[in-house]
């Protein structure tokens, strides 16, 4: 190595070190300036709009890191690959509250911290949010698994009868949402059974009715497939659908609609919980409080991912949004709808096997 | 005498060094297989024997998951559906791919062969999911075919072409024709043309020489293509999910059912091991023909 190249080498080394040092200090300064804290949220896609998260981030000088999940099972898979304390807040299907408490995943919450007075009694039902009198999840959004349809092709009045979907005139025009819990429950309602009382003895009749429904349907599919089928006109009716399918597309296709039949429907309900292993429980609780506040509830209800009814009846929504969400019909809808089944692991396996039998039937 | 002993020990040392060097060269490959193939299989096997308890923990060792799997006719039916679908896809893909590969190898001038092959592998360039949805756009009641039938007044009502086992098979075949064409082509161009000339010199017709010479010598290419088709097709979840309309369940769909709600990894592991076993049986059946050196 020559003298010049050695000098150049030394200069380059100093320059690199200096740049590295200044880079590190700049990074630490900027991260301190931007956010003093981080909050890690396992969430469904409807909590990811910047318009929803930014006000909380700015007010609390915190950065919200979220990971997208689409079910409780997906959340459990992420937790299985994480260290305790990695996650602070969980968005959960409230029917799974008991299961997660049994797994010691959720931290107890104080009901006084949340606006339960503004949440309809059926939505605030302790059976979905509490275990042994202790609150673990706070309801934030709900909707229905009932029947969605294209009213340009189907008479909306006819859809008010839950048994219409078995009518041969709709053969090949029906899609069924592939989530066995609400669909089995919906068929049980059609059979006049009370979902909360379902047991193994009810399953043969439900299976027979489901097989008949499948024979009348063009397809069974996941969220994307059935939504696409309804939107493109491949089918006219979606069993298991609801406002979560139609409301977001209302502007582009106002003919897509849903109804809760007079016999009843199924109600999905999601809630927020704080992880028992969170190192940031106070901030996590504050985030839950923010999400159930009227302003955030309006944004959550009209999320770019999917729409749904806000749990807080004081949610800030304009008249057009309320119309699309059928705001005025909600008291009646809530009364005739049943929440998801809360069941033992063994009964869940029975339902899953029943669903597989139905799908394998010719 | 002493000199002969020295020579022998030198040779022995050289042989030992050679063996060690050989071992050292294969070590990365062996380590890779142990770490990323053998170890996961062992973990899956252990998991499959520890059923999921209601509180999410693992129970003690038992065959409960296998009993549940083989005790449920709908799950066993899924194995059968997967095997039949895969077999149909393999046969159709081979039948369609062979003439395609033959034409590229023997009928197209050498300078155009690369371009023809590039066209052959075009479908590989698009995402698997996108390709399946593209087929849906063609086959759906509102798709291209039904639109054309209505425009030509050949049908008033849409014909159900999508959302069934036939659509799944079509989606698979579209992909695997290309894969099989590649393996068969690679085999065909290695066959010495003098063998065919010799057969024709001895009086065999072009068809007879194809049956007696070219076809038997191209079996390794077909076997490799068939095996790759089995491996990729039998474990695929996306195509039947998008195109099949769940008119019947294939094994990967039943495996996903175990994960989507309960995250029942032990049950999914038991089912996945059965799937692995099927692939292993196919491998053993085709082993004599699976000569990668011919590709």
XYZ file of C-alpha atoms in Angstrom, chain B residues 30-263:
234
model
C -26.086 -33.149 4.809
C -26.390 -30.414 7.447
C -28.885 -28.570 5.252
C -31.043 -31.690 4.821
C -30.858 -32.533 8.532
C -31.704 -28.986 9.603
C -34.384 -28.087 7.086
C -35.896 -31.441 6.182
C -35.211 -34.189 8.728
C -35.564 -32.016 11.856
C -38.902 -30.438 10.807
C -40.281 -33.895 9.948
C -39.238 -35.187 13.388
C -40.774 -32.119 15.087
C -43.992 -32.634 13.113
C -44.067 -36.324 14.043
C -43.618 -35.504 17.752
C -46.254 -32.736 17.570
C -48.718 -35.054 15.850
C -48.554 -37.381 18.846
C -49.362 -34.641 21.372
C -53.039 -33.615 20.959
C -54.050 -30.040 21.652
C -55.702 -29.565 25.064
C -58.623 -27.105 25.468
C -56.326 -24.622 27.249
C -53.995 -24.563 24.232
C -51.309 -26.731 25.829
C -50.058 -30.045 24.452
C -51.289 -33.307 25.997
C -49.162 -36.393 26.661
C -48.250 -38.779 23.833
C -51.134 -40.608 22.180
C -52.450 -41.614 18.755
C -55.617 -39.563 19.314
C -55.024 -37.218 16.365
C -54.546 -40.122 13.970
C -57.641 -41.854 15.377
C -59.636 -38.646 14.883
C -58.278 -38.242 11.360
C -58.910 -41.784 10.145
C -62.137 -42.036 12.162
C -63.767 -39.188 10.250
C -64.958 -40.291 6.818
C -64.938 -36.704 5.482
C -61.218 -36.367 6.288
C -60.352 -39.742 4.720
C -62.404 -38.695 1.680
C -60.099 -35.656 1.423
C -57.085 -37.979 1.019
C -58.880 -39.859 -1.750
C -59.946 -36.604 -3.462
C -56.367 -35.318 -3.353
C -54.941 -38.541 -4.793
C -57.540 -38.741 -7.586
C -57.216 -35.037 -8.495
C -53.418 -35.302 -8.543
C -53.490 -38.478 -10.656
C -55.862 -36.880 -13.182
C -53.697 -33.727 -13.329
C -50.527 -35.799 -13.856
C -52.056 -37.874 -16.669
C -53.642 -34.918 -18.518
C -50.523 -32.750 -18.080
C -48.273 -35.508 -19.473
C -50.568 -36.228 -22.413
C -50.708 -32.544 -23.362
C -47.100 -31.700 -22.521
C -45.488 -34.533 -24.462
C -46.426 -33.477 -28.009
C -45.653 -29.892 -27.064
C -42.141 -30.832 -25.877
C -41.671 -33.176 -28.864
C -42.499 -30.420 -31.350
C -40.098 -27.981 -29.659
C -37.318 -30.585 -29.486
C -37.623 -32.079 -32.986
C -39.771 -29.928 -35.234
C -38.698 -26.400 -34.381
C -35.310 -25.229 -35.702
C -32.685 -25.077 -32.970
C -32.388 -21.293 -33.170
C -36.091 -20.905 -32.354
C -36.177 -23.460 -29.569
C -35.077 -21.029 -26.855
C -37.817 -18.610 -27.814
C -40.392 -21.431 -27.877
C -39.235 -22.514 -24.401
C -39.471 -18.944 -23.148
C -43.112 -18.880 -24.298
C -43.626 -22.266 -22.688
C -42.587 -20.986 -19.270
C -44.486 -17.680 -19.507
C -47.206 -18.849 -17.086
C -44.490 -19.348 -14.435
C -43.819 -15.625 -14.482
C -47.172 -14.707 -12.981
C -48.185 -15.208 -9.376
C -49.914 -18.464 -8.603
C -52.809 -16.629 -6.936
C -53.202 -14.189 -9.821
C -53.232 -17.097 -12.283
C -56.025 -18.829 -10.370
C -58.101 -15.645 -10.223
C -57.456 -15.133 -13.937
C -59.025 -18.531 -14.604
C -61.982 -17.467 -12.477
C -62.438 -14.454 -14.760
C -62.590 -16.850 -17.685
C -64.814 -19.542 -16.157
C -67.145 -17.622 -13.819
C -70.844 -17.200 -14.674
C -69.950 -13.602 -15.558
C -66.686 -14.665 -17.192
C -65.387 -14.546 -20.725
C -66.743 -17.934 -21.855
C -70.269 -17.318 -20.605
C -70.192 -13.813 -22.042
C -69.220 -15.221 -25.442
C -71.917 -17.915 -25.263
C -74.550 -15.303 -24.489
C -73.256 -12.930 -27.185
C -73.495 -15.750 -29.752
C -77.014 -16.640 -28.501
C -75.809 -20.150 -27.704
C -77.001 -19.996 -24.108
C -79.508 -17.883 -22.157
C -78.370 -18.891 -18.702
C -74.757 -18.927 -17.569
C -73.145 -22.356 -17.628
C -71.470 -23.312 -14.364
C -67.835 -23.818 -15.349
C -66.115 -22.462 -12.226
C -66.378 -23.520 -8.595
C -66.032 -27.267 -9.113
C -63.427 -30.027 -9.302
C -63.151 -29.589 -13.078
C -62.118 -25.948 -12.659
C -59.515 -26.950 -10.076
C -58.118 -29.583 -12.452
C -58.016 -27.050 -15.300
C -56.123 -24.539 -13.132
C -53.605 -27.180 -12.155
C -53.163 -28.589 -15.674
C -52.501 -25.127 -17.107
C -49.554 -24.771 -14.754
C -48.198 -28.304 -14.877
C -48.266 -28.701 -18.683
C -45.410 -26.197 -18.736
C -43.459 -27.954 -16.015
C -43.805 -31.333 -17.712
C -42.976 -29.875 -21.121
C -39.696 -28.581 -19.712
C -38.624 -31.885 -18.134
C -39.664 -33.912 -21.186
C -37.959 -31.478 -23.583
C -34.743 -31.619 -21.542
C -34.855 -35.410 -21.833
C -35.748 -35.548 -25.545
C -32.850 -33.345 -26.684
C -30.425 -35.723 -24.974
C -31.576 -38.782 -26.902
C -29.016 -39.699 -29.532
C -30.762 -39.236 -32.936
C -28.753 -42.169 -34.306
C -30.924 -44.585 -32.281
C -33.992 -43.491 -34.230
C -32.072 -43.603 -37.519
C -30.885 -47.136 -36.694
C -34.471 -48.236 -35.995
C -35.657 -46.730 -39.283
C -32.714 -48.351 -41.130
C -33.973 -51.664 -39.790
C -37.364 -50.977 -41.352
C -39.302 -49.388 -38.499
C -41.807 -46.708 -39.480
C -41.534 -43.256 -37.913
C -44.338 -44.126 -35.499
C -42.844 -47.543 -34.662
C -39.414 -45.998 -33.998
C -41.053 -43.414 -31.767
C -42.823 -46.150 -29.781
C -39.778 -48.430 -29.586
C -36.991 -45.875 -29.119
C -37.948 -42.282 -28.340
C -40.825 -42.959 -25.967
C -39.010 -45.463 -23.698
C -35.915 -43.256 -23.600
C -38.005 -40.234 -22.592
C -39.609 -41.982 -19.625
C -37.148 -40.373 -17.129
C -38.248 -36.919 -18.272
C -41.878 -37.878 -17.848
C -41.183 -39.469 -14.456
C -39.427 -36.357 -13.143
C -42.247 -34.157 -14.464
C -44.868 -36.465 -12.973
C -43.110 -36.533 -9.604
C -42.750 -32.741 -9.450
C -46.427 -32.447 -10.414
C -47.417 -34.805 -7.586
C -45.316 -32.916 -5.034
C -46.647 -29.487 -6.014
C -50.232 -30.477 -6.797
C -51.083 -32.691 -3.844
C -49.963 -30.067 -1.332
C -51.555 -27.060 -3.030
C -54.193 -25.063 -1.180
C -54.642 -21.977 -3.356
C -56.022 -23.389 -6.614
C -58.779 -25.586 -5.108
C -59.663 -22.779 -2.707
C -60.179 -20.222 -5.488
C -61.476 -22.388 -8.331
C -62.983 -25.389 -6.547
C -65.840 -23.592 -4.783
C -65.406 -26.177 -2.005
C -67.590 -28.630 -3.884
C -65.249 -31.177 -2.381
C -62.356 -30.874 0.035
C -58.763 -31.755 -0.738
C -56.329 -32.670 2.036
C -54.517 -29.285 2.166
C -57.905 -27.605 2.692
C -58.693 -29.941 5.590
C -55.248 -29.186 7.052
C -55.989 -25.456 6.830
C -59.327 -26.031 8.582
C -57.392 -27.287 11.606
C -55.377 -24.071 11.722
C -57.882 -21.376 10.823
C -59.929 -21.419 13.999
C -58.315 -23.634 16.622
C -54.658 -23.410 15.526
